Amino acid sequence: KSEMVEMCKSIGNRIGRHCRESDNKGILFSIHNAKNRVEFLNVLAESQFRTEVSYGEDFFKSLPDTPQWEEYKALVSIFAMNSFLYKPDNKSTN
C-alpha cells in the first residue's frame, strides 16, 4: 500500500508542478473529473504529451481493474493539487 501511495505521489507531484509552472489547471480538473479507469488512463496519456512526465510501468501494472482504481485517481489528484498550490517562500531567513 505504501508503494502505491509513493507512486501516486511521484506522479501527482510532477503533474502539479507542471500545472503550477504553466499556470494551467486543465489537467488537474481532467484527473478529478475522470469517471472510470479508462478515462483516467486517457487523461494520463494526454497529459503526458503536455507535461513530459513519464509514468512507470509499475504504476500501470498495479492500477486495478476494479473500483479500487478510484483510490489511485484520488491520490494522484490530491498530490497534484498539493504540488500545484505549493508556493515556495522567496524570503530569506536571517
mmCIF file of N, CA, C and O in Angstrom:
data_model
loop_
_atom_site.group_PDB
_atom_site.id
_atom_site.type_symbol
_atom_site.label_atom_id
_atom_site.label_comp_id
_atom_site.label_asym_id
_atom_site.label_seq_id
_atom_site.Cartn_x
_atom_site.Cartn_y
_atom_site.Cartn_z
ATOM 1 N N LYS A 1 0.820 -1.199 0.000
ATOM 2 C CA LYS A 1 0.000 0.000 0.000
ATOM 3 C C LYS A 1 0.864 1.263 0.000
ATOM 4 O O LYS A 1 0.552 2.212 -0.690
ATOM 5 N N SER A 2 1.948 1.265 0.767
ATOM 6 C CA SER A 2 2.800 2.454 0.792
ATOM 7 C C SER A 2 3.492 2.663 -0.550
ATOM 8 O O SER A 2 3.754 3.804 -0.942
ATOM 9 N N GLU A 3 3.782 1.574 -1.275
ATOM 10 C CA GLU A 3 4.364 1.718 -2.614
ATOM 11 C C GLU A 3 3.392 2.420 -3.550
ATOM 12 O O GLU A 3 3.795 3.256 -4.355
ATOM 13 N N MET A 4 2.099 2.070 -3.442
ATOM 14 C CA MET A 4 1.088 2.704 -4.270
ATOM 15 C C MET A 4 1.024 4.195 -3.968
ATOM 16 O O MET A 4 0.974 5.020 -4.884
ATOM 17 N N VAL A 5 1.049 4.551 -2.689
ATOM 18 C CA VAL A 5 0.994 5.957 -2.307
ATOM 19 C C VAL A 5 2.208 6.699 -2.862
ATOM 20 O O VAL A 5 2.074 7.797 -3.401
ATOM 21 N N GLU A 6 3.378 6.094 -2.774
ATOM 22 C CA GLU A 6 4.589 6.732 -3.288
ATOM 23 C C GLU A 6 4.528 6.920 -4.806
ATOM 24 O O GLU A 6 4.956 7.959 -5.328
ATOM 25 N N MET A 7 4.006 5.923 -5.524
ATOM 26 C CA MET A 7 3.868 6.055 -6.984
ATOM 27 C C MET A 7 2.910 7.192 -7.322
ATOM 28 O O MET A 7 3.196 8.023 -8.187
ATOM 29 N N CYS A 8 1.767 7.223 -6.635
ATOM 30 C CA CYS A 8 0.775 8.274 -6.889
ATOM 31 C C CYS A 8 1.327 9.640 -6.517
ATOM 32 O O CYS A 8 1.077 10.630 -7.200
ATOM 33 N N LYS A 9 2.087 9.694 -5.440
ATOM 34 C CA LYS A 9 2.698 10.958 -5.000
ATOM 35 C C LYS A 9 3.685 11.464 -6.044
ATOM 36 O O LYS A 9 3.672 12.642 -6.397
ATOM 37 N N SER A 10 4.518 10.583 -6.550
ATOM 38 C CA SER A 10 5.503 10.972 -7.546
ATOM 39 C C SER A 10 4.828 11.520 -8.803
ATOM 40 O O SER A 10 5.191 12.592 -9.304
ATOM 41 N N ILE A 11 3.836 10.803 -9.289
ATOM 42 C CA ILE A 11 3.111 11.242 -10.490
ATOM 43 C C ILE A 11 2.371 12.539 -10.221
ATOM 44 O O ILE A 11 2.445 13.494 -10.990
ATOM 45 N N GLY A 12 1.643 12.583 -9.115
ATOM 46 C CA GLY A 12 0.868 13.779 -8.769
ATOM 47 C C GLY A 12 1.747 15.003 -8.594
ATOM 48 O O GLY A 12 1.400 16.091 -9.078
ATOM 49 N N ASN A 13 2.872 14.838 -7.914
ATOM 50 C CA ASN A 13 3.765 15.980 -7.700
ATOM 51 C C ASN A 13 4.294 16.530 -9.014
ATOM 52 O O ASN A 13 4.363 17.746 -9.205
ATOM 53 N N ARG A 14 4.662 15.643 -9.935
ATOM 54 C CA ARG A 14 5.186 16.111 -11.227
ATOM 55 C C ARG A 14 4.103 16.806 -12.043
ATOM 56 O O ARG A 14 4.364 17.840 -12.669
ATOM 57 N N ILE A 15 2.896 16.256 -12.026
ATOM 58 C CA ILE A 15 1.794 16.893 -12.756
ATOM 59 C C ILE A 15 1.471 18.251 -12.137
ATOM 60 O O ILE A 15 1.313 19.255 -12.834
ATOM 61 N N GLY A 16 1.367 18.292 -10.818
ATOM 62 C CA GLY A 16 1.046 19.542 -10.125
ATOM 63 C C GLY A 16 2.091 20.620 -10.347
ATOM 64 O O GLY A 16 1.770 21.794 -10.550
ATOM 65 N N ARG A 17 3.352 20.219 -10.316
ATOM 66 C CA ARG A 17 4.442 21.175 -10.545
ATOM 67 C C ARG A 17 4.343 21.753 -11.964
ATOM 68 O O ARG A 17 4.471 22.955 -12.166
ATOM 69 N N HIS A 18 4.075 20.882 -12.942
ATOM 70 C CA HIS A 18 3.920 21.366 -14.322
ATOM 71 C C HIS A 18 2.750 22.354 -14.406
ATOM 72 O O HIS A 18 2.880 23.412 -15.030
ATOM 73 N N CYS A 19 1.630 22.006 -13.786
ATOM 74 C CA CYS A 19 0.449 22.883 -13.835
ATOM 75 C C CYS A 19 0.731 24.228 -13.166
ATOM 76 O O CYS A 19 0.291 25.269 -13.653
ATOM 77 N N ARG A 20 1.458 24.208 -12.060
ATOM 78 C CA ARG A 20 1.802 25.458 -11.365
ATOM 79 C C ARG A 20 2.718 26.307 -12.241
ATOM 80 O O ARG A 20 2.492 27.505 -12.404
ATOM 81 N N GLU A 21 3.729 25.683 -12.816
ATOM 82 C CA GLU A 21 4.696 26.426 -13.632
ATOM 83 C C GLU A 21 4.075 26.970 -14.911
ATOM 84 O O GLU A 21 4.474 28.027 -15.396
ATOM 85 N N SER A 22 3.105 26.249 -15.455
ATOM 86 C CA SER A 22 2.445 26.717 -16.683
ATOM 87 C C SER A 22 1.174 27.504 -16.369
ATOM 88 O O SER A 22 0.517 28.002 -17.286
ATOM 89 N N ASP A 23 0.833 27.610 -15.084
ATOM 90 C CA ASP A 23 -0.377 28.311 -14.623
ATOM 91 C C ASP A 23 -1.614 27.820 -15.379
ATOM 92 O O ASP A 23 -2.386 28.590 -15.924
ATOM 93 N N ASN A 24 -1.755 26.494 -15.411
ATOM 94 C CA ASN A 24 -2.866 25.864 -16.129
ATOM 95 C C ASN A 24 -3.400 24.702 -15.296
ATOM 96 O O ASN A 24 -2.681 23.740 -15.050
ATOM 97 N N LYS A 25 -4.665 24.794 -14.889
ATOM 98 C CA LYS A 25 -5.283 23.759 -14.052
ATOM 99 C C LYS A 25 -6.036 22.707 -14.863
ATOM 100 O O LYS A 25 -6.676 21.838 -14.292
ATOM 101 N N GLY A 26 -5.982 22.767 -16.162
ATOM 102 C CA GLY A 26 -6.766 21.876 -17.008
ATOM 103 C C GLY A 26 -6.565 20.403 -16.702
ATOM 104 O O GLY A 26 -7.529 19.635 -16.603
ATOM 105 N N ILE A 27 -5.324 19.981 -16.551
ATOM 106 C CA ILE A 27 -5.043 18.568 -16.268
ATOM 107 C C ILE A 27 -5.585 18.191 -14.901
ATOM 108 O O ILE A 27 -6.140 17.100 -14.721
ATOM 109 N N LEU A 28 -5.463 19.098 -13.934
ATOM 110 C CA LEU A 28 -5.981 18.822 -12.592
ATOM 111 C C LEU A 28 -7.484 18.558 -12.634
ATOM 112 O O LEU A 28 -7.980 17.616 -12.008
ATOM 113 N N PHE A 29 -8.206 19.392 -13.363
ATOM 114 C CA PHE A 29 -9.646 19.194 -13.490
ATOM 115 C C PHE A 29 -9.967 17.901 -14.231
ATOM 116 O O PHE A 29 -10.897 17.191 -13.875
ATOM 117 N N SER A 30 -9.200 17.594 -15.257
ATOM 118 C CA SER A 30 -9.438 16.368 -16.024
ATOM 119 C C SER A 30 -9.236 15.124 -15.168
ATOM 120 O O SER A 30 -10.021 14.175 -15.252
ATOM 121 N N ILE A 31 -8.187 15.119 -14.349
ATOM 122 C CA ILE A 31 -7.974 13.981 -13.450
ATOM 123 C C ILE A 31 -9.141 13.868 -12.480
ATOM 124 O O ILE A 31 -9.707 12.786 -12.294
ATOM 125 N N HIS A 32 -9.491 14.980 -11.875
ATOM 126 C CA HIS A 32 -10.586 14.993 -10.901
ATOM 127 C C HIS A 32 -11.901 14.507 -11.516
ATOM 128 O O HIS A 32 -12.675 13.800 -10.870
ATOM 129 N N ASN A 33 -12.144 14.866 -12.764
ATOM 130 C CA ASN A 33 -13.425 14.558 -13.414
ATOM 131 C C ASN A 33 -13.474 13.188 -14.094
ATOM 132 O O ASN A 33 -14.534 12.805 -14.602
ATOM 133 N N ALA A 34 -12.372 12.454 -14.119
ATOM 134 C CA ALA A 34 -12.368 11.128 -14.756
ATOM 135 C C ALA A 34 -13.385 10.227 -14.058
ATOM 136 O O ALA A 34 -13.346 10.054 -12.846
ATOM 137 N N LYS A 35 -14.290 9.658 -14.841
ATOM 138 C CA LYS A 35 -15.397 8.887 -14.274
ATOM 139 C C LYS A 35 -15.156 7.379 -14.249
ATOM 140 O O LYS A 35 -15.886 6.648 -13.606
ATOM 141 N N ASN A 36 -14.152 6.926 -14.968
ATOM 142 C CA ASN A 36 -13.846 5.495 -14.952
ATOM 143 C C ASN A 36 -12.356 5.305 -15.210
ATOM 144 O O ASN A 36 -11.635 6.250 -15.507
ATOM 145 N N ARG A 37 -11.924 4.071 -15.077
ATOM 146 C CA ARG A 37 -10.500 3.747 -15.183
ATOM 147 C C ARG A 37 -9.930 4.117 -16.553
ATOM 148 O O ARG A 37 -8.839 4.679 -16.650
ATOM 149 N N VAL A 38 -10.665 3.813 -17.604
ATOM 150 C CA VAL A 38 -10.182 4.108 -18.959
ATOM 151 C C VAL A 38 -10.065 5.619 -19.160
ATOM 152 O O VAL A 38 -9.081 6.101 -19.736
ATOM 153 N N GLU A 39 -11.018 6.364 -18.664
ATOM 154 C CA GLU A 39 -10.959 7.818 -18.791
ATOM 155 C C GLU A 39 -9.757 8.371 -18.011
ATOM 156 O O GLU A 39 -9.062 9.272 -18.483
ATOM 157 N N PHE A 40 -9.496 7.818 -16.839
ATOM 158 C CA PHE A 40 -8.331 8.220 -16.042
ATOM 159 C C PHE A 40 -7.047 7.936 -16.817
ATOM 160 O O PHE A 40 -6.161 8.794 -16.900
ATOM 161 N N LEU A 41 -6.944 6.754 -17.412
ATOM 162 C CA LEU A 41 -5.763 6.415 -18.211
ATOM 163 C C LEU A 41 -5.621 7.343 -19.413
ATOM 164 O O LEU A 41 -4.510 7.755 -19.759
ATOM 165 N N ASN A 42 -6.731 7.683 -20.046
ATOM 166 C CA ASN A 42 -6.682 8.608 -21.186
ATOM 167 C C ASN A 42 -6.201 9.991 -20.763
ATOM 168 O O ASN A 42 -5.440 10.640 -21.487
ATOM 169 N N VAL A 43 -6.633 10.448 -19.586
ATOM 170 C CA VAL A 43 -6.173 11.741 -19.074
ATOM 171 C C VAL A 43 -4.664 11.698 -18.854
ATOM 172 O O VAL A 43 -3.948 12.630 -19.243
ATOM 173 N N LEU A 44 -4.180 10.614 -18.256
ATOM 174 C CA LEU A 44 -2.735 10.493 -18.039
ATOM 175 C C LEU A 44 -1.985 10.456 -19.366
ATOM 176 O O LEU A 44 -0.930 11.088 -19.510
ATOM 177 N N ALA A 45 -2.531 9.736 -20.342
ATOM 178 C CA ALA A 45 -1.888 9.644 -21.654
ATOM 179 C C ALA A 45 -1.824 11.014 -22.329
ATOM 180 O O ALA A 45 -0.778 11.412 -22.853
ATOM 181 N N GLU A 46 -2.932 11.743 -22.312
ATOM 182 C CA GLU A 46 -2.969 13.066 -22.934
ATOM 183 C C GLU A 46 -2.066 14.049 -22.196
ATOM 184 O O GLU A 46 -1.372 14.849 -22.817
ATOM 185 N N SER A 47 -2.072 13.965 -20.868
ATOM 186 C CA SER A 47 -1.268 14.905 -20.091
ATOM 187 C C SER A 47 0.220 14.649 -20.266
ATOM 188 O O SER A 47 1.032 15.557 -20.125
ATOM 189 N N GLN A 48 0.583 13.423 -20.577
ATOM 190 C CA GLN A 48 1.994 13.085 -20.742
ATOM 191 C C GLN A 48 2.625 13.907 -21.868
ATOM 192 O O GLN A 48 3.772 14.326 -21.764
ATOM 193 N N PHE A 49 1.868 14.175 -22.913
ATOM 194 C CA PHE A 49 2.402 14.960 -24.023
ATOM 195 C C PHE A 49 2.638 16.415 -23.619
ATOM 196 O O PHE A 49 3.562 17.047 -24.073
ATOM 197 N N ARG A 50 1.772 16.936 -22.746
ATOM 198 C CA ARG A 50 1.913 18.333 -22.325
ATOM 199 C C ARG A 50 2.935 18.500 -21.214
ATOM 200 O O ARG A 50 3.646 19.492 -21.174
ATOM 201 N N THR A 51 2.983 17.549 -20.301
ATOM 202 C CA THR A 51 3.838 17.693 -19.124
ATOM 203 C C THR A 51 5.214 17.076 -19.302
ATOM 204 O O THR A 51 6.122 17.391 -18.548
ATOM 205 N N GLU A 52 5.347 16.175 -20.265
ATOM 206 C CA GLU A 52 6.570 15.400 -20.471
ATOM 207 C C GLU A 52 6.917 14.583 -19.226
ATOM 208 O O GLU A 52 8.072 14.287 -18.961
ATOM 209 N N VAL A 53 5.886 14.230 -18.455
ATOM 210 C CA VAL A 53 6.036 13.377 -17.279
ATOM 211 C C VAL A 53 5.906 11.937 -17.736
ATOM 212 O O VAL A 53 4.968 11.584 -18.450
ATOM 213 N N SER A 54 6.862 11.115 -17.359
ATOM 214 C CA SER A 54 6.757 9.699 -17.717
ATOM 215 C C SER A 54 6.192 8.928 -16.539
ATOM 216 O O SER A 54 6.484 9.238 -15.380
ATOM 217 N N TYR A 55 5.358 7.964 -16.840
ATOM 218 C CA TYR A 55 4.726 7.143 -15.820
ATOM 219 C C TYR A 55 5.350 5.758 -15.881
ATOM 220 O O TYR A 55 5.424 5.159 -16.937
ATOM 221 N N GLY A 56 5.788 5.286 -14.742
ATOM 222 C CA GLY A 56 6.450 3.991 -14.693
ATOM 223 C C GLY A 56 5.511 2.837 -14.977
ATOM 224 O O GLY A 56 4.312 2.892 -14.702
ATOM 225 N N GLU A 57 6.071 1.807 -15.518
ATOM 226 C CA GLU A 57 5.323 0.589 -15.839
ATOM 227 C C GLU A 57 4.657 0.012 -14.592
ATOM 228 O O GLU A 57 3.546 -0.513 -14.663
ATOM 229 N N ASP A 58 5.324 0.121 -13.449
ATOM 230 C CA ASP A 58 4.773 -0.422 -12.199
ATOM 231 C C ASP A 58 3.437 0.216 -11.842
ATOM 232 O O ASP A 58 2.552 -0.443 -11.305
ATOM 233 N N PHE A 59 3.288 1.500 -12.141
ATOM 234 C CA PHE A 59 2.023 2.178 -11.848
ATOM 235 C C PHE A 59 0.883 1.508 -12.609
ATOM 236 O O PHE A 59 -0.165 1.216 -12.042
ATOM 237 N N PHE A 60 1.095 1.256 -13.879
ATOM 238 C CA PHE A 60 0.038 0.662 -14.701
ATOM 239 C C PHE A 60 -0.211 -0.798 -14.344
ATOM 240 O O PHE A 60 -1.337 -1.268 -14.413
ATOM 241 N N LYS A 61 0.846 -1.505 -13.959
ATOM 242 C CA LYS A 61 0.675 -2.891 -13.543
ATOM 243 C C LYS A 61 -0.119 -2.987 -12.251
ATOM 244 O O LYS A 61 -0.868 -3.946 -12.045
ATOM 245 N N SER A 62 0.040 -2.006 -11.383
ATOM 246 C CA SER A 62 -0.648 -2.064 -10.092
ATOM 247 C C SER A 62 -2.016 -1.398 -10.113
ATOM 248 O O SER A 62 -2.813 -1.607 -9.199
ATOM 249 N N LEU A 63 -2.319 -0.605 -11.145
ATOM 250 C CA LEU A 63 -3.623 0.058 -11.228
ATOM 251 C C LEU A 63 -4.707 -0.996 -11.431
ATOM 252 O O LEU A 63 -4.755 -1.652 -12.475
ATOM 253 N N PRO A 64 -5.556 -1.190 -10.432
ATOM 254 C CA PRO A 64 -6.532 -2.285 -10.514
ATOM 255 C C PRO A 64 -7.640 -2.022 -11.525
ATOM 256 O O PRO A 64 -7.988 -0.882 -11.809
ATOM 257 N N ASP A 65 -8.159 -3.105 -12.047
ATOM 258 C CA ASP A 65 -9.305 -3.039 -12.957
ATOM 259 C C ASP A 65 -10.567 -3.329 -12.146
ATOM 260 O O ASP A 65 -11.411 -4.121 -12.545
ATOM 261 N N THR A 66 -10.635 -2.709 -10.993
ATOM 262 C CA THR A 66 -11.766 -2.823 -10.070
ATOM 263 C C THR A 66 -12.098 -1.414 -9.598
ATOM 264 O O THR A 66 -11.354 -0.467 -9.917
ATOM 265 N N PRO A 67 -13.150 -1.245 -8.829
ATOM 266 C CA PRO A 67 -13.452 0.102 -8.322
ATOM 267 C C PRO A 67 -12.325 0.737 -7.496
ATOM 268 O O PRO A 67 -12.319 1.939 -7.274
ATOM 269 N N GLN A 68 -11.348 -0.054 -7.092
ATOM 270 C CA GLN A 68 -10.231 0.488 -6.326
ATOM 271 C C GLN A 68 -9.368 1.450 -7.151
ATOM 272 O O GLN A 68 -8.595 2.226 -6.598
ATOM 273 N N TRP A 69 -9.517 1.468 -8.477
ATOM 274 C CA TRP A 69 -8.760 2.401 -9.310
ATOM 275 C C TRP A 69 -9.007 3.834 -8.845
ATOM 276 O O TRP A 69 -8.146 4.697 -8.970
ATOM 277 N N GLU A 70 -10.199 4.071 -8.263
ATOM 278 C CA GLU A 70 -10.549 5.422 -7.819
ATOM 279 C C GLU A 70 -9.630 5.905 -6.700
ATOM 280 O O GLU A 70 -9.400 7.101 -6.553
ATOM 281 N N GLU A 71 -9.104 4.971 -5.917
ATOM 282 C CA GLU A 71 -8.161 5.340 -4.868
ATOM 283 C C GLU A 71 -6.888 5.907 -5.494
ATOM 284 O O GLU A 71 -6.338 6.904 -5.021
ATOM 285 N N TYR A 72 -6.415 5.299 -6.556
ATOM 286 C CA TYR A 72 -5.237 5.798 -7.263
ATOM 287 C C TYR A 72 -5.519 7.193 -7.820
ATOM 288 O O TYR A 72 -4.706 8.102 -7.697
ATOM 289 N N LYS A 73 -6.661 7.332 -8.460
ATOM 290 C CA LYS A 73 -7.034 8.619 -9.037
ATOM 291 C C LYS A 73 -7.088 9.690 -7.957
ATOM 292 O O LYS A 73 -6.564 10.794 -8.132
ATOM 293 N N ALA A 74 -7.712 9.368 -6.834
ATOM 294 C CA ALA A 74 -7.833 10.344 -5.754
ATOM 295 C C ALA A 74 -6.465 10.751 -5.223
ATOM 296 O O ALA A 74 -6.206 11.941 -4.989
ATOM 297 N N LEU A 75 -5.583 9.786 -5.045
ATOM 298 C CA LEU A 75 -4.247 10.104 -4.536
ATOM 299 C C LEU A 75 -3.446 10.944 -5.531
ATOM 300 O O LEU A 75 -2.801 11.927 -5.150
ATOM 301 N N VAL A 76 -3.493 10.584 -6.809
ATOM 302 C CA VAL A 76 -2.796 11.386 -7.824
ATOM 303 C C VAL A 76 -3.357 12.804 -7.821
ATOM 304 O O VAL A 76 -2.609 13.789 -7.841
ATOM 305 N N SER A 77 -4.672 12.917 -7.743
ATOM 306 C CA SER A 77 -5.326 14.221 -7.734
ATOM 307 C C SER A 77 -4.926 15.045 -6.510
ATOM 308 O O SER A 77 -4.620 16.236 -6.619
ATOM 309 N N ILE A 78 -4.907 14.428 -5.339
ATOM 310 C CA ILE A 78 -4.537 15.127 -4.104
ATOM 311 C C ILE A 78 -3.099 15.627 -4.182
ATOM 312 O O ILE A 78 -2.816 16.802 -3.909
ATOM 313 N N PHE A 79 -2.191 14.742 -4.545
ATOM 314 C CA PHE A 79 -0.780 15.146 -4.616
ATOM 315 C C PHE A 79 -0.544 16.187 -5.707
ATOM 316 O O PHE A 79 0.269 17.105 -5.531
ATOM 317 N N ALA A 80 -1.245 16.075 -6.826
ATOM 318 C CA ALA A 80 -1.100 17.064 -7.898
ATOM 319 C C ALA A 80 -1.576 18.431 -7.427
ATOM 320 O O ALA A 80 -0.904 19.445 -7.657
ATOM 321 N N MET A 81 -2.718 18.466 -6.749
ATOM 322 C CA MET A 81 -3.241 19.749 -6.274
ATOM 323 C C MET A 81 -2.343 20.330 -5.180
ATOM 324 O O MET A 81 -2.086 21.535 -5.164
ATOM 325 N N ASN A 82 -1.840 19.483 -4.283
ATOM 326 C CA ASN A 82 -0.908 19.963 -3.254
ATOM 327 C C ASN A 82 0.316 20.600 -3.892
ATOM 328 O O ASN A 82 0.759 21.672 -3.473
ATOM 329 N N SER A 83 0.857 19.948 -4.898
ATOM 330 C CA SER A 83 2.031 20.468 -5.583
ATOM 331 C C SER A 83 1.690 21.748 -6.348
ATOM 332 O O SER A 83 2.486 22.693 -6.389
ATOM 333 N N PHE A 84 0.517 21.794 -6.945
ATOM 334 C CA PHE A 84 0.072 22.994 -7.668
ATOM 335 C C PHE A 84 -0.031 24.184 -6.716
ATOM 336 O O PHE A 84 0.368 25.300 -7.045
ATOM 337 N N LEU A 85 -0.572 23.948 -5.528
ATOM 338 C CA LEU A 85 -0.798 25.023 -4.564
ATOM 339 C C LEU A 85 0.460 25.452 -3.823
ATOM 340 O O LEU A 85 0.493 26.518 -3.211
ATOM 341 N N TYR A 86 1.507 24.623 -3.875
ATOM 342 C CA TYR A 86 2.735 24.927 -3.158
ATOM 343 C C TYR A 86 3.373 26.183 -3.721
ATOM 344 O O TYR A 86 3.631 26.278 -4.914
ATOM 345 N N LYS A 87 3.596 27.130 -2.862
ATOM 346 C CA LYS A 87 4.245 28.380 -3.262
ATOM 347 C C LYS A 87 5.547 28.510 -2.474
ATOM 348 O O LYS A 87 5.519 28.761 -1.275
ATOM 349 N N PRO A 88 6.672 28.288 -3.125
ATOM 350 C CA PRO A 88 7.939 28.407 -2.417
ATOM 351 C C PRO A 88 8.094 29.803 -1.827
ATOM 352 O O PRO A 88 7.752 30.796 -2.473
ATOM 353 N N ASP A 89 8.581 29.855 -0.621
ATOM 354 C CA ASP A 89 8.797 31.122 0.049
ATOM 355 C C ASP A 89 10.094 31.741 -0.474
ATOM 356 O O ASP A 89 11.162 31.179 -0.293
ATOM 357 N N ASN A 90 9.973 32.867 -1.129
ATOM 358 C CA ASN A 90 11.159 33.520 -1.708
ATOM 359 C C ASN A 90 11.904 34.376 -0.698
ATOM 360 O O ASN A 90 12.928 34.950 -1.016
ATOM 361 N N LYS A 91 11.386 34.491 0.509
ATOM 362 C CA LYS A 91 12.045 35.313 1.536
ATOM 363 C C LYS A 91 13.209 34.523 2.130
ATOM 364 O O LYS A 91 13.093 33.348 2.416
ATOM 365 N N SER A 92 14.294 35.188 2.341
ATOM 366 C CA SER A 92 15.418 34.540 3.001
ATOM 367 C C SER A 92 15.299 34.772 4.510
ATOM 368 O O SER A 92 14.873 35.825 4.943
ATOM 369 N N THR A 93 15.662 33.755 5.257
ATOM 370 C CA THR A 93 15.594 33.880 6.715
ATOM 371 C C THR A 93 16.956 34.247 7.244
ATOM 372 O O THR A 93 17.986 33.787 6.755
ATOM 373 N N ASN A 94 16.978 35.105 8.212
ATOM 374 C CA ASN A 94 18.244 35.548 8.816
ATOM 375 C C ASN A 94 18.454 34.859 10.125
ATOM 376 O O ASN A 94 17.689 34.590 10.885
#
